[in-house]
Amino acid sequence: VVARLLAARPGFRPPIFGSPYETAIWGVLAQRISKKQAVNLRTCMAEAMGSTLDAFGARYALAPSPKALLSRSRFDGIPDEKWARLQAVARAAEEGALNLAALRALPREFALAQLRTIRGVGEWTATHILVRGTGTLDELPVAEPRVLRAIELEYGRADVSVAERWRPLRTWVSILLVSNLE
Protein backbone atom coordinates (compact mmCIF):
# COMPACT_ATOMS: atom_id res chain seq x y z
CA VAL A 1 0.00 0.00 0.00
CA VAL A 2 2.68 2.49 1.03
CA ALA A 3 4.85 1.68 -2.01
CA ARG A 4 1.88 2.24 -4.35
CA LEU A 5 0.99 5.57 -2.73
CA LEU A 6 4.61 6.74 -2.84
CA ALA A 7 4.91 5.77 -6.50
CA ALA A 8 1.87 7.94 -7.22
CA ARG A 9 3.43 10.88 -5.33
CA PRO A 10 7.18 10.91 -5.97
CA GLY A 11 9.04 13.18 -3.58
CA PHE A 12 6.16 13.35 -1.10
CA ARG A 13 7.32 14.73 2.23
CA PRO A 14 4.93 15.44 5.07
CA PRO A 15 5.27 18.98 6.33
CA ILE A 16 5.49 19.85 9.96
CA PHE A 17 4.51 23.22 11.27
CA GLY A 18 7.10 25.82 12.23
CA SER A 19 6.26 25.56 15.92
CA PRO A 20 3.72 24.09 18.33
CA TYR A 21 2.19 27.60 18.54
CA GLU A 22 1.64 27.77 14.77
CA THR A 23 0.20 24.25 14.85
CA ALA A 24 -2.19 25.22 17.64
CA ILE A 25 -3.33 28.31 15.74
CA TRP A 26 -4.07 26.18 12.69
CA GLY A 27 -5.73 23.44 14.76
CA VAL A 28 -8.14 25.89 16.39
CA LEU A 29 -8.69 28.01 13.29
CA ALA A 30 -9.55 24.99 11.12
CA GLN A 31 -12.09 23.49 13.54
CA ARG A 32 -15.51 22.96 11.96
CA ILE A 33 -14.71 24.76 8.69
CA SER A 34 -13.27 23.61 5.40
CA LYS A 35 -9.54 23.63 4.77
CA LYS A 36 -10.07 26.29 2.08
CA GLN A 37 -11.93 28.58 4.51
CA ALA A 38 -9.24 28.10 7.14
CA VAL A 39 -6.47 28.92 4.65
CA ASN A 40 -8.32 32.08 3.61
CA LEU A 41 -8.80 33.18 7.23
CA ARG A 42 -5.16 32.46 8.06
CA THR A 43 -4.08 34.51 5.05
CA CYS A 44 -6.33 37.42 6.03
CA MET A 45 -5.04 37.31 9.60
CA ALA A 46 -1.41 37.20 8.46
CA GLU A 47 -1.87 40.17 6.13
CA ALA A 48 -3.79 42.22 8.68
CA MET A 49 -1.28 41.51 11.46
CA GLY A 50 1.90 41.86 9.44
CA SER A 51 2.94 38.23 9.53
CA THR A 52 3.62 37.43 5.90
CA LEU A 53 6.90 36.43 4.34
CA ASP A 54 7.95 37.06 0.76
CA ALA A 55 10.43 34.45 -0.41
CA PHE A 56 11.22 32.48 -3.54
CA GLY A 57 8.77 34.55 -5.57
CA ALA A 58 5.79 33.80 -3.34
CA ARG A 59 4.06 35.29 -0.31
CA TYR A 60 3.57 33.04 2.70
CA ALA A 61 1.02 33.55 5.47
CA LEU A 62 2.52 32.91 8.89
CA ALA A 63 0.78 32.66 12.22
CA PRO A 64 0.54 36.11 13.80
CA SER A 65 2.66 36.56 16.89
CA PRO A 66 0.93 36.02 20.22
CA LYS A 67 1.32 39.74 20.95
CA ALA A 68 -0.33 40.71 17.64
CA LEU A 69 -3.18 38.27 18.18
CA LEU A 70 -3.79 39.44 21.74
CA SER A 71 -3.78 43.10 20.69
CA ARG A 72 -7.16 42.66 18.94
CA SER A 73 -10.49 42.13 20.61
CA ARG A 74 -11.93 40.43 17.52
CA PHE A 75 -11.26 39.67 13.87
CA ASP A 76 -13.79 39.94 11.05
CA GLY A 77 -14.85 36.54 9.78
CA ILE A 78 -13.90 34.67 12.95
CA PRO A 79 -16.73 33.97 15.42
CA ASP A 80 -16.25 35.35 18.93
CA GLU A 81 -15.82 31.92 20.56
CA LYS A 82 -13.18 30.85 18.04
CA TRP A 83 -11.40 34.18 18.52
CA ALA A 84 -11.40 33.61 22.30
CA ARG A 85 -9.86 30.19 21.70
CA LEU A 86 -7.18 31.65 19.42
CA GLN A 87 -6.37 34.20 22.11
CA ALA A 88 -6.13 31.40 24.68
CA VAL A 89 -3.56 29.74 22.41
CA ALA A 90 -1.63 33.02 22.20
CA ARG A 91 -1.66 33.36 26.00
CA ALA A 92 -0.50 29.76 26.39
CA ALA A 93 2.38 30.47 24.02
CA GLU A 94 3.38 33.55 26.01
CA GLU A 95 3.28 31.49 29.22
CA GLY A 96 5.54 28.79 27.73
CA ALA A 97 2.93 26.03 27.40
CA LEU A 98 3.71 25.67 23.68
CA ASN A 99 7.48 25.59 24.00
CA LEU A 100 8.92 23.02 21.60
CA ALA A 101 11.70 21.74 23.88
CA ALA A 102 9.41 21.57 26.90
CA LEU A 103 6.73 19.60 25.03
CA ARG A 104 9.31 17.17 23.65
CA ALA A 105 10.73 16.62 27.14
CA LEU A 106 7.37 15.65 28.66
CA PRO A 107 6.02 12.12 28.58
CA ARG A 108 3.37 11.91 25.83
CA GLU A 109 0.34 11.71 28.14
CA PHE A 110 1.54 14.65 30.27
CA ALA A 111 2.14 16.75 27.17
CA LEU A 112 -1.33 15.95 25.83
CA ALA A 113 -2.93 16.72 29.20
CA GLN A 114 -1.12 20.07 29.35
CA LEU A 115 -2.23 20.95 25.83
CA ARG A 116 -5.86 20.03 26.60
CA THR A 117 -5.93 22.67 29.35
CA ILE A 118 -5.83 25.38 26.66
CA ARG A 119 -9.32 26.63 25.82
CA GLY A 120 -10.46 25.12 22.52
CA VAL A 121 -7.86 22.34 22.50
CA GLY A 122 -9.46 18.93 22.74
CA GLU A 123 -8.05 15.47 22.08
CA TRP A 124 -7.68 15.87 18.31
CA THR A 125 -6.09 19.33 18.46
CA ALA A 126 -3.76 18.33 21.31
CA THR A 127 -2.54 15.33 19.33
CA HIS A 128 -2.20 17.50 16.22
CA ILE A 129 -0.05 19.99 18.15
CA LEU A 130 2.12 17.29 19.66
CA VAL A 131 2.63 15.31 16.45
CA ARG A 132 2.76 17.99 13.74
CA GLY A 133 4.12 20.81 15.90
CA THR A 134 7.03 18.96 17.47
CA GLY A 135 8.02 16.82 14.49
CA THR A 136 7.14 13.48 16.06
CA LEU A 137 8.05 10.75 13.56
CA ASP A 138 6.58 7.60 15.04
CA GLU A 139 3.13 8.45 16.34
CA LEU A 140 -0.06 6.91 15.03
CA PRO A 141 -2.60 9.75 15.37
CA VAL A 142 -5.70 7.65 16.01
CA ALA A 143 -7.56 10.70 17.36
CA GLU A 144 -7.72 11.81 13.70
CA PRO A 145 -10.74 10.03 12.15
CA ARG A 146 -9.30 10.43 8.64
CA VAL A 147 -6.36 8.19 9.59
CA LEU A 148 -8.73 5.39 10.56
CA ARG A 149 -10.82 5.96 7.41
CA ALA A 150 -7.71 5.88 5.21
CA ILE A 151 -6.53 2.63 6.83
CA GLU A 152 -9.96 1.12 6.23
CA LEU A 153 -10.04 2.20 2.59
CA GLU A 154 -6.52 0.99 1.82
CA TYR A 155 -6.45 -2.21 3.85
CA GLY A 156 -10.12 -3.19 3.81
CA ARG A 157 -10.45 -2.91 7.58
CA ALA A 158 -10.06 -0.22 10.25
CA ASP A 159 -7.38 -2.19 12.07
CA VAL A 160 -4.55 0.00 13.39
CA SER A 161 -2.33 -3.05 13.87
CA VAL A 162 -1.25 -2.65 10.21
CA ALA A 163 0.61 0.46 11.37
CA GLU A 164 3.16 -1.67 13.19
CA ARG A 165 4.76 -2.32 9.79
CA TRP A 166 5.28 1.42 9.33
CA ARG A 167 7.61 1.84 12.32
CA PRO A 168 9.62 4.07 12.81
CA LEU A 169 7.69 6.38 10.44
CA ARG A 170 4.06 5.92 11.43
CA THR A 171 3.38 9.67 11.46
CA TRP A 172 4.75 10.07 7.95
CA VAL A 173 2.76 7.13 6.56
CA SER A 174 -0.41 8.35 8.31
CA ILE A 175 -0.06 11.74 6.61
CA LEU A 176 0.55 10.01 3.27
CA LEU A 177 -2.61 7.93 3.69
CA VAL A 178 -4.73 10.93 4.70
CA SER A 179 -3.37 13.04 1.84
CA ASN A 180 -4.54 10.29 -0.51
CA LEU A 181 -8.11 10.81 0.75
CA GLU A 182 -8.02 14.35 -0.61
PDB file of N, CA and C in Angstrom, residues 89-157:
ATOM      1  N   VAL A  89      -4.783  30.338  22.959  1.00  0.00           N
ATOM      2  CA  VAL A  89      -3.563  29.736  22.406  1.00  0.00           C
ATOM      3  C   VAL A  89      -2.414  30.732  22.492  1.00  0.00           C
ATOM      4  N   ALA A  90      -2.677  31.986  22.139  1.00  0.00           N
ATOM      5  CA  ALA A  90      -1.633  33.022  22.197  1.00  0.00           C
ATOM      6  C   ALA A  90      -1.138  33.212  23.636  1.00  0.00           C
ATOM      7  N   ARG A  91      -2.065  33.233  24.596  1.00  0.00           N
ATOM      8  CA  ARG A  91      -1.658  33.362  26.003  1.00  0.00           C
ATOM      9  C   ARG A  91      -0.831  32.160  26.446  1.00  0.00           C
ATOM     10  N   ALA A  92      -1.251  30.978  26.034  1.00  0.00           N
ATOM     11  CA  ALA A  92      -0.504  29.760  26.388  1.00  0.00           C
ATOM     12  C   ALA A  92       0.914  29.820  25.822  1.00  0.00           C
ATOM     13  N   ALA A  93       1.042  30.341  24.616  1.00  0.00           N
ATOM     14  CA  ALA A  93       2.381  30.474  24.020  1.00  0.00           C
ATOM     15  C   ALA A  93       3.232  31.446  24.824  1.00  0.00           C
ATOM     16  N   GLU A  94       2.627  32.571  25.217  1.00  0.00           N
ATOM     17  CA  GLU A  94       3.376  33.552  26.007  1.00  0.00           C
ATOM     18  C   GLU A  94       3.795  32.989  27.364  1.00  0.00           C
ATOM     19  N   GLU A  95       2.991  32.086  27.909  1.00  0.00           N
ATOM     20  CA  GLU A  95       3.278  31.492  29.220  1.00  0.00           C
ATOM     21  C   GLU A  95       4.210  30.278  29.126  1.00  0.00           C
ATOM     22  N   GLY A  96       4.602  29.892  27.911  1.00  0.00           N
ATOM     23  CA  GLY A  96       5.539  28.787  27.732  1.00  0.00           C
ATOM     24  C   GLY A  96       4.922  27.417  27.561  1.00  0.00           C
ATOM     25  N   ALA A  97       3.592  27.330  27.517  1.00  0.00           N
ATOM     26  CA  ALA A  97       2.932  26.031  27.404  1.00  0.00           C
ATOM     27  C   ALA A  97       3.077  25.408  26.021  1.00  0.00           C
ATOM     28  N   LEU A  98       3.522  26.191  25.039  1.00  0.00           N
ATOM     29  CA  LEU A  98       3.707  25.673  23.679  1.00  0.00           C
ATOM     30  C   LEU A  98       5.176  25.684  23.273  1.00  0.00           C
ATOM     31  N   ASN A  99       6.044  25.606  24.251  1.00  0.00           N
ATOM     32  CA  ASN A  99       7.479  25.591  23.998  1.00  0.00           C
ATOM     33  C   ASN A  99       7.881  24.230  23.427  1.00  0.00           C
ATOM     34  N   LEU A 100       8.549  24.249  22.291  1.00  0.00           N
ATOM     35  CA  LEU A 100       8.917  23.017  21.599  1.00  0.00           C
ATOM     36  C   LEU A 100       9.744  22.082  22.486  1.00  0.00           C
ATOM     37  N   ALA A 101      10.818  22.581  23.057  1.00  0.00           N
ATOM     38  CA  ALA A 101      11.697  21.738  23.875  1.00  0.00           C
ATOM     39  C   ALA A 101      10.965  21.186  25.093  1.00  0.00           C
ATOM     40  N   ALA A 102      10.139  22.018  25.716  1.00  0.00           N
ATOM     41  CA  ALA A 102       9.413  21.570  26.900  1.00  0.00           C
ATOM     42  C   ALA A 102       8.408  20.474  26.547  1.00  0.00           C
ATOM     43  N   LEU A 103       7.692  20.626  25.440  1.00  0.00           N
ATOM     44  CA  LEU A 103       6.727  19.601  25.034  1.00  0.00           C
ATOM     45  C   LEU A 103       7.425  18.295  24.687  1.00  0.00           C
ATOM     46  N   ARG A 104       8.566  18.384  24.003  1.00  0.00           N
ATOM     47  CA  ARG A 104       9.312  17.168  23.651  1.00  0.00           C
ATOM     48  C   ARG A 104       9.848  16.451  24.883  1.00  0.00           C
ATOM     49  N   ALA A 105      10.151  17.207  25.923  1.00  0.00           N
ATOM     50  CA  ALA A 105      10.729  16.622  27.139  1.00  0.00           C
ATOM     51  C   ALA A 105       9.697  15.908  27.999  1.00  0.00           C
ATOM     52  N   LEU A 106       8.427  16.262  27.839  1.00  0.00           N
ATOM     53  CA  LEU A 106       7.373  15.655  28.658  1.00  0.00           C
ATOM     54  C   LEU A 106       6.987  14.275  28.148  1.00  0.00           C
ATOM     55  N   PRO A 107       6.613  13.372  29.046  1.00  0.00           N
ATOM     56  CA  PRO A 107       6.017  12.120  28.581  1.00  0.00           C
ATOM     57  C   PRO A 107       4.747  12.451  27.771  1.00  0.00           C
ATOM     58  N   ARG A 108       4.468  11.653  26.773  1.00  0.00           N
ATOM     59  CA  ARG A 108       3.371  11.906  25.831  1.00  0.00           C
ATOM     60  C   ARG A 108       2.065  12.277  26.539  1.00  0.00           C
ATOM     61  N   GLU A 109       1.636  11.470  27.490  1.00  0.00           N
ATOM     62  CA  GLU A 109       0.342  11.711  28.139  1.00  0.00           C
ATOM     63  C   GLU A 109       0.335  13.012  28.935  1.00  0.00           C
ATOM     64  N   PHE A 110       1.458  13.379  29.549  1.00  0.00           N
ATOM     65  CA  PHE A 110       1.542  14.649  30.270  1.00  0.00           C
ATOM     66  C   PHE A 110       1.471  15.822  29.295  1.00  0.00           C
ATOM     67  N   ALA A 111       2.167  15.687  28.170  1.00  0.00           N
ATOM     68  CA  ALA A 111       2.143  16.754  27.165  1.00  0.00           C
ATOM     69  C   ALA A 111       0.722  16.950  26.632  1.00  0.00           C
ATOM     70  N   LEU A 112       0.045  15.852  26.329  1.00  0.00           N
ATOM     71  CA  LEU A 112      -1.334  15.948  25.826  1.00  0.00           C
ATOM     72  C   LEU A 112      -2.258  16.561  26.873  1.00  0.00           C
ATOM     73  N   ALA A 113      -2.100  16.166  28.122  1.00  0.00           N
ATOM     74  CA  ALA A 113      -2.928  16.724  29.200  1.00  0.00           C
ATOM     75  C   ALA A 113      -2.686  18.220  29.341  1.00  0.00           C
ATOM     76  N   GLN A 114      -1.428  18.640  29.271  1.00  0.00           N
ATOM     77  CA  GLN A 114      -1.119  20.071  29.353  1.00  0.00           C
ATOM     78  C   GLN A 114      -1.749  20.829  28.191  1.00  0.00           C
ATOM     79  N   LEU A 115      -1.664  20.284  27.009  1.00  0.00           N
ATOM     80  CA  LEU A 115      -2.232  20.955  25.833  1.00  0.00           C
ATOM     81  C   LEU A 115      -3.752  21.050  25.939  1.00  0.00           C
ATOM     82  N   ARG A 116      -4.384  20.018  26.483  1.00  0.00           N
ATOM     83  CA  ARG A 116      -5.855  20.033  26.598  1.00  0.00           C
ATOM     84  C   ARG A 116      -6.357  21.062  27.609  1.00  0.00           C
ATOM     85  N   THR A 117      -5.483  21.628  28.416  1.00  0.00           N
ATOM     86  CA  THR A 117      -5.927  22.670  29.354  1.00  0.00           C
ATOM     87  C   THR A 117      -6.128  24.019  28.650  1.00  0.00           C
ATOM     88  N   ILE A 118      -5.664  24.138  27.427  1.00  0.00           N
ATOM     89  CA  ILE A 118      -5.835  25.378  26.664  1.00  0.00           C
ATOM     90  C   ILE A 118      -7.253  25.406  26.109  1.00  0.00           C
ATOM     91  N   ARG A 119      -7.945  26.494  26.311  1.00  0.00           N
ATOM     92  CA  ARG A 119      -9.325  26.634  25.820  1.00  0.00           C
ATOM     93  C   ARG A 119      -9.368  26.347  24.321  1.00  0.00           C
ATOM     94  N   GLY A 120     -10.280  25.450  23.929  1.00  0.00           N
ATOM     95  CA  GLY A 120     -10.455  25.121  22.524  1.00  0.00           C
ATOM     96  C   GLY A 120      -9.587  23.981  22.030  1.00  0.00           C
ATOM     97  N   VAL A 121      -8.737  23.451  22.901  1.00  0.00           N
ATOM     98  CA  VAL A 121      -7.862  22.344  22.502  1.00  0.00           C
ATOM     99  C   VAL A 121      -8.394  21.067  23.138  1.00  0.00           C
ATOM    100  N   GLY A 122      -8.970  20.229  22.290  1.00  0.00           N
ATOM    101  CA  GLY A 122      -9.458  18.931  22.735  1.00  0.00           C
ATOM    102  C   GLY A 122      -8.468  17.850  22.357  1.00  0.00           C
ATOM    103  N   GLU A 123      -8.936  16.618  22.352  1.00  0.00           N
ATOM    104  CA  GLU A 123      -8.054  15.473  22.081  1.00  0.00           C
ATOM    105  C   GLU A 123      -7.423  15.557  20.700  1.00  0.00           C
ATOM    106  N   TRP A 124      -8.229  15.826  19.667  1.00  0.00           N
ATOM    107  CA  TRP A 124      -7.678  15.871  18.309  1.00  0.00           C
ATOM    108  C   TRP A 124      -6.652  16.991  18.174  1.00  0.00           C
ATOM    109  N   THR A 125      -6.994  18.190  18.618  1.00  0.00           N
ATOM    110  CA  THR A 125      -6.086  19.326  18.460  1.00  0.00           C
ATOM    111  C   THR A 125      -4.820  19.138  19.287  1.00  0.00           C
ATOM    112  N   ALA A 126      -4.939  18.591  20.477  1.00  0.00           N
ATOM    113  CA  ALA A 126      -3.757  18.333  21.308  1.00  0.00           C
ATOM    114  C   ALA A 126      -2.815  17.357  20.602  1.00  0.00           C
ATOM    115  N   THR A 127      -3.364  16.293  20.053  1.00  0.00           N
ATOM    116  CA  THR A 127      -2.541  15.327  19.330  1.00  0.00           C
ATOM    117  C   THR A 127      -1.910  15.978  18.099  1.00  0.00           C
ATOM    118  N   HIS A 128      -2.689  16.780  17.400  1.00  0.00           N
ATOM    119  CA  HIS A 128      -2.198  17.498  16.219  1.00  0.00           C
ATOM    120  C   HIS A 128      -1.006  18.384  16.596  1.00  0.00           C
ATOM    121  N   ILE A 129      -1.134  19.117  17.690  1.00  0.00           N
ATOM    122  CA  ILE A 129      -0.047  19.994  18.147  1.00  0.00           C
ATOM    123  C   ILE A 129       1.184  19.172  18.483  1.00  0.00           C
ATOM    124  N   LEU A 130       0.990  18.093  19.227  1.00  0.00           N
ATOM    125  CA  LEU A 130       2.123  17.286  19.665  1.00  0.00           C
ATOM    126  C   LEU A 130       2.816  16.608  18.480  1.00  0.00           C
ATOM    127  N   VAL A 131       2.046  16.062  17.568  1.00  0.00           N
ATOM    128  CA  VAL A 131       2.633  15.314  16.454  1.00  0.00           C
ATOM    129  C   VAL A 131       3.184  16.253  15.382  1.00  0.00           C
ATOM    130  N   ARG A 132       2.353  17.145  14.873  1.00  0.00           N
ATOM    131  CA  ARG A 132       2.763  17.985  13.739  1.00  0.00           C
ATOM    132  C   ARG A 132       3.542  19.217  14.171  1.00  0.00           C
ATOM    133  N   GLY A 133       3.427  19.617  15.426  1.00  0.00           N
ATOM    134  CA  GLY A 133       4.117  20.807  15.897  1.00  0.00           C
ATOM    135  C   GLY A 133       5.475  20.539  16.508  1.00  0.00           C
ATOM    136  N   THR A 134       5.724  19.280  16.884  1.00  0.00           N
ATOM    137  CA  THR A 134       7.029  18.958  17.466  1.00  0.00           C
ATOM    138  C   THR A 134       7.849  18.047  16.564  1.00  0.00           C
ATOM    139  N   GLY A 135       7.279  17.659  15.425  1.00  0.00           N
ATOM    140  CA  GLY A 135       8.018  16.824  14.487  1.00  0.00           C
ATOM    141  C   GLY A 135       8.126  15.371  14.905  1.00  0.00           C
ATOM    142  N   THR A 136       7.149  14.878  15.637  1.00  0.00           N
ATOM    143  CA  THR A 136       7.141  13.478  16.055  1.00  0.00           C
ATOM    144  C   THR A 136       7.080  12.579  14.821  1.00  0.00           C
ATOM    145  N   LEU A 137       7.977  11.619  14.738  1.00  0.00           N
ATOM    146  CA  LEU A 137       8.048  10.751  13.562  1.00  0.00           C
ATOM    147  C   LEU A 137       7.254   9.461  13.693  1.00  0.00           C
ATOM    148  N   ASP A 138       7.151   8.936  14.895  1.00  0.00           N
ATOM    149  CA  ASP A 138       6.583   7.597  15.040  1.00  0.00           C
ATOM    150  C   ASP A 138       5.371   7.580  15.955  1.00  0.00           C
ATOM    151  N   GLU A 139       4.384   8.376  15.589  1.00  0.00           N
ATOM    152  CA  GLU A 139       3.133   8.449  16.345  1.00  0.00           C
ATOM    153  C   GLU A 139       2.004   8.077  15.390  1.00  0.00           C
ATOM    154  N   LEU A 140       1.118   7.232  15.821  1.00  0.00           N
ATOM    155  CA  LEU A 140      -0.064   6.910  15.034  1.00  0.00           C
ATOM    156  C   LEU A 140      -1.208   7.756  15.570  1.00  0.00           C
ATOM    157  N   PRO A 141      -1.587   8.815  14.855  1.00  0.00           N
ATOM    158  CA  PRO A 141      -2.601   9.749  15.372  1.00  0.00           C
ATOM    159  C   PRO A 141      -4.027   9.205  15.223  1.00  0.00           C
ATOM    160  N   VAL A 142      -4.388   8.274  16.100  1.00  0.00           N
ATOM    161  CA  VAL A 142      -5.705   7.646  16.015  1.00  0.00           C
ATOM    162  C   VAL A 142      -6.833   8.576  16.443  1.00  0.00           C
ATOM    163  N   ALA A 143      -6.519   9.723  17.038  1.00  0.00           N
ATOM    164  CA  ALA A 143      -7.560  10.703  17.359  1.00  0.00           C
ATOM    165  C   ALA A 143      -8.057  11.387  16.088  1.00  0.00           C
ATOM    166  N   GLU A 144      -7.338  11.228  14.992  1.00  0.00           N
ATOM    167  CA  GLU A 144      -7.723  11.805  13.698  1.00  0.00           C
ATOM    168  C   GLU A 144      -8.557  10.776  12.941  1.00  0.00           C
ATOM    169  N   PRO A 145      -9.878  11.015  12.810  1.00  0.00           N
ATOM    170  CA  PRO A 145     -10.741  10.028  12.148  1.00  0.00           C
ATOM    171  C   PRO A 145     -10.329   9.722  10.710  1.00  0.00           C
ATOM    172  N   ARG A 146      -9.709  10.678  10.034  1.00  0.00           N
ATOM    173  CA  ARG A 146      -9.301  10.432   8.642  1.00  0.00           C
ATOM    174  C   ARG A 146      -8.207   9.378   8.559  1.00  0.00           C
ATOM    175  N   VAL A 147      -7.384   9.241   9.593  1.00  0.00           N
ATOM    176  CA  VAL A 147      -6.356   8.194   9.591  1.00  0.00           C
ATOM    177  C   VAL A 147      -7.041   6.828   9.603  1.00  0.00           C
ATOM    178  N   LEU A 148      -8.012   6.668  10.474  1.00  0.00           N
ATOM    179  CA  LEU A 148      -8.729   5.392  10.556  1.00  0.00           C
ATOM    180  C   LEU A 148      -9.487   5.099   9.260  1.00  0.00           C
ATOM    181  N   ARG A 149     -10.089   6.130   8.684  1.00  0.00           N
ATOM    182  CA  ARG A 149     -10.816   5.959   7.415  1.00  0.00           C
ATOM    183  C   ARG A 149      -9.857   5.571   6.293  1.00  0.00           C
ATOM    184  N   ALA A 150      -8.694   6.197   6.252  1.00  0.00           N
ATOM    185  CA  ALA A 150      -7.711   5.885   5.213  1.00  0.00           C
ATOM    186  C   ALA A 150      -7.199   4.452   5.359  1.00  0.00           C
ATOM    187  N   ILE A 151      -6.962   4.022   6.594  1.00  0.00           N
ATOM    188  CA  ILE A 151      -6.527   2.633   6.827  1.00  0.00           C
ATOM    189  C   ILE A 151      -7.607   1.675   6.333  1.00  0.00           C
ATOM    190  N   GLU A 152      -8.851   1.978   6.665  1.00  0.00           N
ATOM    191  CA  GLU A 152      -9.964   1.115   6.234  1.00  0.00           C
ATOM    192  C   GLU A 152     -10.054   1.055   4.716  1.00  0.00           C
ATOM    193  N   LEU A 153      -9.935   2.181   4.051  1.00  0.00           N
ATOM    194  CA  LEU A 153     -10.035   2.203   2.586  1.00  0.00           C
ATOM    195  C   LEU A 153      -8.884   1.450   1.923  1.00  0.00           C
ATOM    196  N   GLU A 154      -7.686   1.607   2.445  1.00  0.00           N
ATOM    197  CA  GLU A 154      -6.516   0.995   1.818  1.00  0.00           C
ATOM    198  C   GLU A 154      -6.320  -0.471   2.183  1.00  0.00           C
ATOM    199  N   TYR A 155      -6.707  -0.852   3.394  1.00  0.00           N
ATOM    200  CA  TYR A 155      -6.453  -2.212   3.855  1.00  0.00           C
ATOM    201  C   TYR A 155      -7.713  -3.052   3.995  1.00  0.00           C
ATOM    202  N   GLY A 156      -8.874  -2.451   3.744  1.00  0.00           N
ATOM    203  CA  GLY A 156     -10.119  -3.189   3.809  1.00  0.00           C
ATOM    204  C   GLY A 156     -10.665  -3.391   5.207  1.00  0.00           C
ATOM    205  N   ARG A 157      -9.986  -2.808   6.198  1.00  0.00           N
ATOM    206  CA  ARG A 157     -10.455  -2.906   7.584  1.00  0.00           C
ATOM    207  C   ARG A 157      -9.835  -1.762   8.386  1.00  0.00           C
TER     208      ARG A 157
END
